[in-house]
Each structure stands twice: as structure tokens, then as C-alpha cells.
Short mmCIF file of C-alpha atoms in Angstrom, two decimals:
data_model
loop_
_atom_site.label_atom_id
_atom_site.label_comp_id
_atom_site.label_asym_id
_atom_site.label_seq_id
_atom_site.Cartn_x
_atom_site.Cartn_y
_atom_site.Cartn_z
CA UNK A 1 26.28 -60.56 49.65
CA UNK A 2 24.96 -63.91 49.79
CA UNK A 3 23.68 -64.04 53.09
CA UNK A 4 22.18 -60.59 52.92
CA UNK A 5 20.08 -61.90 49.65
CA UNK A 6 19.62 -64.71 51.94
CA UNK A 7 18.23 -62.89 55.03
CA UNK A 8 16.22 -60.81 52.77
CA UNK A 9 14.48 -63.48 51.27
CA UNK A 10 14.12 -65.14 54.56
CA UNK A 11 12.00 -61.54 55.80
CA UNK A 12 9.82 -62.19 52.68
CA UNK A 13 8.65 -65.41 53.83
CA UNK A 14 8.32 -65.28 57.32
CA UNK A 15 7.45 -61.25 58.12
CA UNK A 16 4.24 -61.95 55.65
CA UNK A 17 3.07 -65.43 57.25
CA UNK A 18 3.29 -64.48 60.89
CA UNK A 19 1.66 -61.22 60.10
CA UNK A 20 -1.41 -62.77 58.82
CA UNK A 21 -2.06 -64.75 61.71
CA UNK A 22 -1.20 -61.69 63.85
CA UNK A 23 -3.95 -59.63 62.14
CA UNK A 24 -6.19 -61.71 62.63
CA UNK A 25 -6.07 -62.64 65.70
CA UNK A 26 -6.00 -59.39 66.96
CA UNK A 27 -9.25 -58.83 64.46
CA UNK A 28 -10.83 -61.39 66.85
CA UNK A 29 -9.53 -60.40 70.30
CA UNK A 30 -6.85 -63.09 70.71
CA UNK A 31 -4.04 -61.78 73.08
CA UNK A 32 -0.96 -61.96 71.78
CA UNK A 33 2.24 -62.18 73.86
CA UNK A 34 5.06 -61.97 71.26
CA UNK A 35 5.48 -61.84 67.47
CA UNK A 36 8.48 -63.30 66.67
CA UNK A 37 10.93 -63.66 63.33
CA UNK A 38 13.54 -66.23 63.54
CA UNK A 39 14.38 -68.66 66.53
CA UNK A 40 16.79 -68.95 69.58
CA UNK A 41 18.61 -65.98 71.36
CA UNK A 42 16.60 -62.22 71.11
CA UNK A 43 18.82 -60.06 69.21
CA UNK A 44 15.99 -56.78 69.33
CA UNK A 45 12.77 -56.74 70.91
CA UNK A 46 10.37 -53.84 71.04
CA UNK A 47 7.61 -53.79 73.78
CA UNK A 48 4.19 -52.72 72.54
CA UNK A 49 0.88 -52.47 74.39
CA UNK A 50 0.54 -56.16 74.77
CA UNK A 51 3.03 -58.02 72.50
CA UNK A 52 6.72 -57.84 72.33
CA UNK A 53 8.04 -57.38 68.65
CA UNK A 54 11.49 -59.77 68.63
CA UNK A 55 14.17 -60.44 66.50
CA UNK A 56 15.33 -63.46 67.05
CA UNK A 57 19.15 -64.85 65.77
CA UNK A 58 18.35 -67.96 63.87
CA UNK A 59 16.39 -67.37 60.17
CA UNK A 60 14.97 -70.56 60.11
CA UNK A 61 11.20 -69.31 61.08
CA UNK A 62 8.99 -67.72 63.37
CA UNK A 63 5.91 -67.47 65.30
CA UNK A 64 2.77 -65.19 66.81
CA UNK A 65 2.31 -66.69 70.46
CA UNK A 66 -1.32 -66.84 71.30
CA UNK A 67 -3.22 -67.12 74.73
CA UNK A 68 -4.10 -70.61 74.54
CA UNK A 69 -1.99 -72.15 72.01
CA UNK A 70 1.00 -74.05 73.33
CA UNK A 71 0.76 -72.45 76.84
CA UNK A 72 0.45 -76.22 78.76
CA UNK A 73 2.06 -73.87 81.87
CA UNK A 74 1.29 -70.21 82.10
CA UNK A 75 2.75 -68.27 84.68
CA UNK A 76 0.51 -66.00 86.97
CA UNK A 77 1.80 -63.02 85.88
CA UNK A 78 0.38 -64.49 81.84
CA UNK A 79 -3.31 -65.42 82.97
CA UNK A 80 -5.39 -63.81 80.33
CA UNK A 81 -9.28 -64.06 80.36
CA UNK A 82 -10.46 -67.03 78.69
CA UNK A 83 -13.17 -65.24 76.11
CA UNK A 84 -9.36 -63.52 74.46
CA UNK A 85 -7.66 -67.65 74.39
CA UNK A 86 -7.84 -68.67 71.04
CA UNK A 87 -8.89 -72.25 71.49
CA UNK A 88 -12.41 -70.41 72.79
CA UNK A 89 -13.07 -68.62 69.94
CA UNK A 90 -15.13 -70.04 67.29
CA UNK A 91 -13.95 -72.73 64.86
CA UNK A 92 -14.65 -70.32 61.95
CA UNK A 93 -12.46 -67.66 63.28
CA UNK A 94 -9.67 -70.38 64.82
CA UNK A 95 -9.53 -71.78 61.21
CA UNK A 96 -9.32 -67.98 59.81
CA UNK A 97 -6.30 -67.09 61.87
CA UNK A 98 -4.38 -70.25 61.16
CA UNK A 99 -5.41 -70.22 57.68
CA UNK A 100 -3.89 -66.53 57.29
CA UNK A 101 -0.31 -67.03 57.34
CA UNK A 102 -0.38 -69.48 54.34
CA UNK A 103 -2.84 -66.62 52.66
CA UNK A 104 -0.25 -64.00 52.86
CA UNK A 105 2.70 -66.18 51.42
CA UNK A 106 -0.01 -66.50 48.63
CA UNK A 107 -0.94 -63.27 47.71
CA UNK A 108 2.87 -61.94 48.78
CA UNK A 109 3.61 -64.56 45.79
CA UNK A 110 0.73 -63.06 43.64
CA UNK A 111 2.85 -59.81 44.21
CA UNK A 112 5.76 -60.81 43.65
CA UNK A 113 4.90 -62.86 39.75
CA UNK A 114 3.04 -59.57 38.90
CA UNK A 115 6.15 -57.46 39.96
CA UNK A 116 8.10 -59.79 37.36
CA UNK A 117 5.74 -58.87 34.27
CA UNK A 118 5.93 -55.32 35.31
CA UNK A 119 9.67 -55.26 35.67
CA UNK A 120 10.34 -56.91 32.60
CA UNK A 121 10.97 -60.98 31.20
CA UNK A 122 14.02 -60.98 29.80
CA UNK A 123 13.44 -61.50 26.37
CA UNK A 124 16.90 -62.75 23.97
CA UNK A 125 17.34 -61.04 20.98
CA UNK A 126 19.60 -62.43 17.59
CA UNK A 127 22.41 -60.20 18.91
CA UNK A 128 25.44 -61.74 20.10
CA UNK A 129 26.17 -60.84 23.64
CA UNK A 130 29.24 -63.49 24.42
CA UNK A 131 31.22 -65.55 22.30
CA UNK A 132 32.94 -68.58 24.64
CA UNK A 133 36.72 -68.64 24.55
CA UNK A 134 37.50 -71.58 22.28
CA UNK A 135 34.55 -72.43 20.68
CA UNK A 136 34.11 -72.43 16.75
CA UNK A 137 32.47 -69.18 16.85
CA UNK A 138 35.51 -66.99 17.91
CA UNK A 139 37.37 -68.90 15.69
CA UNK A 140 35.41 -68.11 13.09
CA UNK A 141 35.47 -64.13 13.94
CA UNK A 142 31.92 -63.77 15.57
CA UNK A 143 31.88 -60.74 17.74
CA UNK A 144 30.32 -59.35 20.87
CA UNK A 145 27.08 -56.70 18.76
CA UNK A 146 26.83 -58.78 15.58
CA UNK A 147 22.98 -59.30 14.92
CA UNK A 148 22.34 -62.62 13.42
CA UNK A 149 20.61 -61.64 10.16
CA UNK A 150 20.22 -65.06 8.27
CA UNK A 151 21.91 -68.88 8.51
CA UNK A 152 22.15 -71.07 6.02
CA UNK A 153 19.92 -68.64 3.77
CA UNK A 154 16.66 -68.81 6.55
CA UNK A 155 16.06 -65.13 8.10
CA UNK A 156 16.35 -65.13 11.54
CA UNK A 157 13.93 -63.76 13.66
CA UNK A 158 13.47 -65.43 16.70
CA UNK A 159 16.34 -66.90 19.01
CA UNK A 160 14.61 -70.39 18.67
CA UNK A 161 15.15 -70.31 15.15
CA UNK A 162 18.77 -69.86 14.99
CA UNK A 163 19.51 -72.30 17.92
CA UNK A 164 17.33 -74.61 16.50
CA UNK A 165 19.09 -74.96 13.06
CA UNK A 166 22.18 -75.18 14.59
CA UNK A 167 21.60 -77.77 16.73
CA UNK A 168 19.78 -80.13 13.74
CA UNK A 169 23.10 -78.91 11.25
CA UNK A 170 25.23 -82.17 12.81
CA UNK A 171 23.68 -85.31 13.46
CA UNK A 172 26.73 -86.99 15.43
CA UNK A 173 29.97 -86.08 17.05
CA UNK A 174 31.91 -86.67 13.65
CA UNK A 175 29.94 -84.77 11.25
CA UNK A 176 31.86 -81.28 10.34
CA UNK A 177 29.61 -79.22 8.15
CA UNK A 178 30.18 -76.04 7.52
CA UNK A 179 27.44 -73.07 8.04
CA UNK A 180 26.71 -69.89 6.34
CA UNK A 181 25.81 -66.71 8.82
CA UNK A 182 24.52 -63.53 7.78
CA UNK A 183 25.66 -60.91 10.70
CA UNK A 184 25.35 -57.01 10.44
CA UNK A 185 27.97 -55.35 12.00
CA UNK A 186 28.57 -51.53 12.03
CA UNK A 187 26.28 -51.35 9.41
CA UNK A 188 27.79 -53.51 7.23
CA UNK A 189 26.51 -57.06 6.34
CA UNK A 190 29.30 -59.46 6.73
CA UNK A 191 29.35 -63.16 6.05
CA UNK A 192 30.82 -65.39 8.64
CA UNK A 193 31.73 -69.36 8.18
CA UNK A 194 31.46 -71.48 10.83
CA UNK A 195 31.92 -75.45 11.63
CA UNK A 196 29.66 -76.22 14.76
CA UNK A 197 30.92 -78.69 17.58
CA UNK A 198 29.08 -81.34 18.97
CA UNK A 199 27.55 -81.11 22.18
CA UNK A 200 26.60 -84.10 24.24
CA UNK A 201 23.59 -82.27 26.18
CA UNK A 202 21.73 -80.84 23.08
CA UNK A 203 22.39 -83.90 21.12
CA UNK A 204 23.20 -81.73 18.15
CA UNK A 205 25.93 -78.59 17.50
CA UNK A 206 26.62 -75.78 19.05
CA UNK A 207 28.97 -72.76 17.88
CA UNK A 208 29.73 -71.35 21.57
CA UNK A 209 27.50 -67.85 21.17
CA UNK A 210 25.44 -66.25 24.16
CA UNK A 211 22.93 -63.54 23.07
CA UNK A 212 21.56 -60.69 24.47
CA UNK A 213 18.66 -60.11 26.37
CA UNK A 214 16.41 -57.36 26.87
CA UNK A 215 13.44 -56.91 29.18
CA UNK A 216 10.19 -56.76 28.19
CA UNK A 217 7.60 -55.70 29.86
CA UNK A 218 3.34 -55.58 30.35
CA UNK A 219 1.02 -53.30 31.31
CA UNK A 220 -0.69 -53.74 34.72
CA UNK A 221 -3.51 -55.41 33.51
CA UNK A 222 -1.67 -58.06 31.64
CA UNK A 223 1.10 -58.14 34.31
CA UNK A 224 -1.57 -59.03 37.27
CA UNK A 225 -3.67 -61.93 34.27
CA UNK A 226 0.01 -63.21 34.39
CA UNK A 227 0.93 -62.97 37.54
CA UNK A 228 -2.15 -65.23 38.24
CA UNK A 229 -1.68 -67.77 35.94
CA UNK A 230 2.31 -68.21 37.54
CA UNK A 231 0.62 -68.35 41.11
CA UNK A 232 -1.54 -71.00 39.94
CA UNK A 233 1.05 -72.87 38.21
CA UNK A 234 2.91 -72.17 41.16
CA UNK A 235 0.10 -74.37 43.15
CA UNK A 236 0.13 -77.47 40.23
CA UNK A 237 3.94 -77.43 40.59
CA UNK A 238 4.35 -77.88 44.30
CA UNK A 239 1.19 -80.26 44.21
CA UNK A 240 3.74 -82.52 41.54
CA UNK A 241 6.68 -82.33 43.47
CA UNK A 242 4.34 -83.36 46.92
CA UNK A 243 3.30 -86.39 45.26
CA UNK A 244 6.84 -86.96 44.06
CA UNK A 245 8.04 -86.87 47.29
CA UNK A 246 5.29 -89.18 48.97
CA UNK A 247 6.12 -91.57 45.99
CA UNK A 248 9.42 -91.92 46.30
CA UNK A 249 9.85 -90.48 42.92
CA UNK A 250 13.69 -90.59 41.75
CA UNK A 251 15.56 -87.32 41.27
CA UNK A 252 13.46 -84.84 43.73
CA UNK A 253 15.71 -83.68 46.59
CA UNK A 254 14.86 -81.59 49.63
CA UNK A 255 17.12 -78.63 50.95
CA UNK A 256 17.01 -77.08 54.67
CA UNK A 257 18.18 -72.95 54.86
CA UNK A 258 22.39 -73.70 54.00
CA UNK A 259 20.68 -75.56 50.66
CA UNK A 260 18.47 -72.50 50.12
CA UNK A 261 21.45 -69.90 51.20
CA UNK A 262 23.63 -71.33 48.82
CA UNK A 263 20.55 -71.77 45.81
CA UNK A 264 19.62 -67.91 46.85
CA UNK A 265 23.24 -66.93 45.73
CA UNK A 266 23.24 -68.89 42.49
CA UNK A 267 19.79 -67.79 41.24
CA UNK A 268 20.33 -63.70 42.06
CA UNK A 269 23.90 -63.88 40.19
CA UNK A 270 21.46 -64.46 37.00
CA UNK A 271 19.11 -61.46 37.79
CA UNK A 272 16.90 -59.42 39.71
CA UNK A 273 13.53 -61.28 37.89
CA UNK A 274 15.19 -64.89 38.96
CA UNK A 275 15.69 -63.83 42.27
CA UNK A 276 11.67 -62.81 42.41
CA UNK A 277 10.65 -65.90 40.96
CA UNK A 278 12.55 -67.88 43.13
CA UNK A 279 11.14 -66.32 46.20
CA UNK A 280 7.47 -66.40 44.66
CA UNK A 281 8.21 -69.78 44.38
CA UNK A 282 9.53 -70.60 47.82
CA UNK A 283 6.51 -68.67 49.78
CA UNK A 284 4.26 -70.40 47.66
CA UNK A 285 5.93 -73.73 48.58
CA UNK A 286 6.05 -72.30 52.40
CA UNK A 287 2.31 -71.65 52.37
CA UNK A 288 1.27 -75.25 50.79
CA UNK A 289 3.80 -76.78 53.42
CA UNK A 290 2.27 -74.79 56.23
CA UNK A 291 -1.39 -76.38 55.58
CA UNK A 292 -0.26 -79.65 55.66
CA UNK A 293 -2.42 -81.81 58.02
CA UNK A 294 0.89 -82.77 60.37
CA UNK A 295 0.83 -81.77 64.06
CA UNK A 296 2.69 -78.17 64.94
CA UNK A 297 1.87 -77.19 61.42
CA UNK A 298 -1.13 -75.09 60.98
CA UNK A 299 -2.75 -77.41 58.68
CA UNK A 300 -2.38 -79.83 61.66
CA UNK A 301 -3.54 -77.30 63.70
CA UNK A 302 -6.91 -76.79 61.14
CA UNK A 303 -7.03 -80.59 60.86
CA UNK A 304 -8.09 -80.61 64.98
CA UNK A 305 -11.05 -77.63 64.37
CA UNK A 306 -12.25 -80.10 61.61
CA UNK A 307 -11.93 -83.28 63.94
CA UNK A 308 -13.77 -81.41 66.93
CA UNK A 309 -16.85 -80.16 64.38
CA UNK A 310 -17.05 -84.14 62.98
CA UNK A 311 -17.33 -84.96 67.29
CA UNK A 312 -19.49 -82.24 68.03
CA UNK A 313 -17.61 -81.14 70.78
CA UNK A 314 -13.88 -79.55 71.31
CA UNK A 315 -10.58 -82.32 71.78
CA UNK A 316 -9.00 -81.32 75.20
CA UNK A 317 -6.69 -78.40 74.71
CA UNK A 318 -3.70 -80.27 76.92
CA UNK A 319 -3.86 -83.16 74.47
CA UNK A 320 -3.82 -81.48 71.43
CA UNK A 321 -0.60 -79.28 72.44
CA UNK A 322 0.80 -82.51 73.33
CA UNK A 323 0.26 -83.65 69.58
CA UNK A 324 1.50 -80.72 68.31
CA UNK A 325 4.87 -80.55 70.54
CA UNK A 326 5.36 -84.32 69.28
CA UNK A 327 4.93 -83.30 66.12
CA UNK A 328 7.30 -80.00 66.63
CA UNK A 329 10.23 -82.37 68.07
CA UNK A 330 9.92 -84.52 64.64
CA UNK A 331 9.96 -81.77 62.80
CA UNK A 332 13.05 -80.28 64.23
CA UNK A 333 14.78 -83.80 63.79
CA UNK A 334 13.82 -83.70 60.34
CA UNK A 335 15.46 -80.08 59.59
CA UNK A 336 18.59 -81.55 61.83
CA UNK A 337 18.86 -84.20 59.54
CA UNK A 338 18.26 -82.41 56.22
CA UNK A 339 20.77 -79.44 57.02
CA UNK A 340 23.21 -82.69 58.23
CA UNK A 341 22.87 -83.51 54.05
CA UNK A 342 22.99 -79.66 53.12
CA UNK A 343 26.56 -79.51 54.72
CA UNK A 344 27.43 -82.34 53.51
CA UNK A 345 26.32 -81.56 49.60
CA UNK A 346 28.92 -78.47 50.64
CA UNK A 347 31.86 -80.25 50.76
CA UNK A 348 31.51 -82.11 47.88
#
């Protein structure tokens, strides 16, 4: 189930980005030879008028393979005119269609926050959905449907509430004071005793109580003010962990497609909204990467359109795909060496 969450994701991110640039370069008369999803062996390909349409086996990518972009050695039977190459179109409309793929991720993130709202944020509620094995609350005879009506005398409205006088009602791990809770069960209003443990994380008690959630939900207009206000904190996130990264900041780690496989499991066992949010994220973070000024990228790619209008004139197409192939070959050590680590965190 994993790897079908996994692949699914993966068709999210990559279908989207390769489609913009696609669309537009067909807007502007770029031939394309094939639109590809994934790398390595073809598992389907379908022929249209002028582009093949392939599958290909590994999910780690994909690409739209334009007349004049990383074609140092066309055979005969690929010459295309050279007003539908795309390094003779104009910079405007080069920028445009390298530009789009990161666009789509975008707004397929905008989609995908909004879809959230509309769906429902799961929303807890002072009704007790677990109690842990072992913890003071079973012992004390909590049970799986009793509301929380009042503790310690203050009426509890908000989850927030509750946890928070918990937590603050022992000070160290040898305090044992005894707590008063209000719960209506059946009906009935039924007073529970309880002794809360310490916990080490929270730095305060805990009685061992999960409660419920329900989902709640916006209408359209809210959901899409929402949705926008994630994407952009989407963009302010990513920008953080950039500079984290470029710091040397402790703590931030990077993960290849085994990291994300395995993170793609853990966040869709928690829900069907984590699992969106999670892929919002990761196109966002796919579409900020993709813009980067750093060669084979298409922000390195936009970076040479700006260099040629600050000379006035064009850098020679064979050196610039010699750039970019450089810059492909480090980037494939790179995701050698970070799936190296991703098997690795594996076995631990």
C-alpha cells in the first residue's frame, strides 16, 4: 500500500511539472519529441502526432524533450526546422516554458491546501477517543465516549484547556497530586479521580487519554483565502529550510525517494488531509528546487536567458548543454549519495 501511496504521490509531482512546460511549448511551436514520467527502461509508450507519451520504470522524475535543448547530436531522421528549436525562440517565451513546470507544482499545491479546508481540518473535541494501556487514566476508569465536562472545577471547552491544566498539575517527576474530572457518560455525570504521570517531553503530566477528532470544514471562499495563505507559508517555509541548509544549520536533513517512500507511508497512516498536506508541501518544495540557478535545473536553465540579455547576444547553445550535462552528472551523484544515507537510515 505504501508504494502505491508512493507512486501516486510521485504522479502528482511530476505529471503537473512536465505538463506545464509541455503546454507551453507547444503554445509556442517548440517540437517536442517525447514527454516522459520517470527514468530508465520504457515500460508504456504511446505514439502521438509528434511526441511519444512514455512511462518510464524509475519514479525518480521526468522530462519534455525539446528540439534544441540537450540535442548536442541529432540524428538525421530528428532534424527539425530551426524557427520550432527552442533555444530560437524568444527569451520571453524560453523563460515562460521553463518557468511553467515550477508554476504548475504551485498552483497543483494551491489545489491541493484548498482541497484540505474543503475536506475538513480535523478538529479534537473533549471526548475521549483512546485511553493508553497502563497509563493512570485506565486505571482510574476513563473510557473510550466520556466527554470531558470540567477538571479541577474549570469547564472545559477547548482541548487546549484540558491538556494544558494537566500538564501544569505536576511540576516534577515526584509530585503525585490527585485531579478531579467531570465526564458525562450515557447521560450521566460521573466523577473520575486521577493521579497524572510525569512525562519527560511535555515537562509536566500526562494521564494517557487520546481524543477524538472531527472534521471541520469551510466554504469555498474561505477554503481557497486559506488555501492561499498555506501556499504562501508553504514558500516562507522552504525559503527557511534553504537557508538552513546553505548554513549548515544543525538538525535539517535531506531525504532522496526510499526517505520520501517510507515518510509517504507514515504520514497517510494518520489521514487522508496529512497525506494532502504532505504532497502540497513536497510540490511546493519541487517547484522552489526546480528554479534554482544550478545547471540542468530550469532555474539554471533561466539563469543562461538572463546572462545572454545582460551580453546582448545568445551564449553558444553547445556550451551551455555542456554546463547543464555537468551539472546533470552532479546532480545524479548527489541523489546516489543521498539514497546511499536513505538505505542506510533503513537499517537502523
Amino acid at each position: 500500500m505504501d508504494i502505491i501511496l508512493f507512486l501516486v504521490l510521485f504522479a502528482i509531482l511530476t505529471v503537473p511539472h512536465e505538463l506545464g512546460h509541455f503546454i507551453l511549448a507547444k503554445l509556442f511551436g517548440v517540437k517536442v519529441f517525447e514527454y516522459a514520467i520517470g527514468f530508465g527502461p520504457k515500460l508504456f509508450e504511446y505514439k502521438g502526432m509528434e511526441t511519444k507519451f512514455v512511462l518510464r520504470l524509475i519514479p525518480i522524475g521526468g522530462f519534455v524533450k525539446m528540439a534544441g535543448v540537450d540535442d548536442l547530436e541529432l540524428p538525421m531522421e530528428e532534424e527539425v526546422p530551426e524557427e520550432r528549436k527552442f533555444y530560437k525562440k524568444a527569451p520571453w517565451q524560453r523563460f515562460l516554458i521553463l518557468f511553467a513546470g515550477a508554476f504548475f507544482n504551485f498552483l497543483v499545491a494551491f489545489l491541493l491546501f484548498v482541497s484540505i479546508f474543503f475536506i475538513g481540518i480535523p478538529q479534537p473535541i473533549p471526548i475521549i477517543d483512546r485511553v493508553l494501556e497502563g497509563k493512570p487514566a485506565q486505571m482510574a476508569g476513563f473510557l473510550p465516549g466520556d466527554k470531558i465536562i470540567s477538571l479541577e472545577g474549570v469547564k472545559i471547552e477547548k482541548i487546549e484547556d484540558a491538556v494544558k491544566l494537566i500538564t501544569k498539575s505536576i511540576k516534577s517527576p515526584n509530585d503525585r497530586k490527585e485531579i478531579i474530572v467531570d465526564v458525562e457518560r450515557d447521560g450521566k455525570l460521573i466523577t473520575l479521580r486521577v493521579i497524572p504521570q510525569w512525562d519527560e517531553e511535555r515537562k509536566g503530566g500526562i494521564i494517557g487519554i487520546v481524543f477524538k477528532s472531527v472534521p471541520k470544514r469551510y466554504p469555498i471562499t474561505l477554503a481557497l483565502k486559506n488555501g492561499f495563505a498555506m501556499l504562501i507559508n508553504a514558500f516562507l517555509l522552504i525559503f527557511f529550510v534553504l537557508k538552513a541548509l546553505f548554513t549548515g544549520a544543525q538538525g535539517i536533513s535531506v531525504s532522496g525517494p526510499i526517505g520520501i517512500a517510507r515518510m509517504t507511508g507514515e504520514v497517510a497512516s494518520l489521514g487522508l488531509v496529512y497525506y494532502l498536506n504532505f504532497t502540497a508541501l513536497l510540490s511546493v518544495q519541487l517547484g522552489m528546487f526546480n528554479l534554482l540557478p544550478f545547471p540542468a535545473l530550469d532555474g539554471g536553465r533561466i539563469l543562461f536567458i538572463i546572462l545572454e540579455k545582460i551580453r546582448g547576444k545568445p551564449i553558444e547553445t553547445k556550451k551551455e548543454e555542456i554546463v547543464h550535462w555537468i551539472g546533470l552528472l552532479i546532480l545524479l551523484f548527489l541523489m546516489i549519495i543521498i539514497t546511499f544515507f536513505d538505505v542506510l537510515r533503513l537499517r537502523k
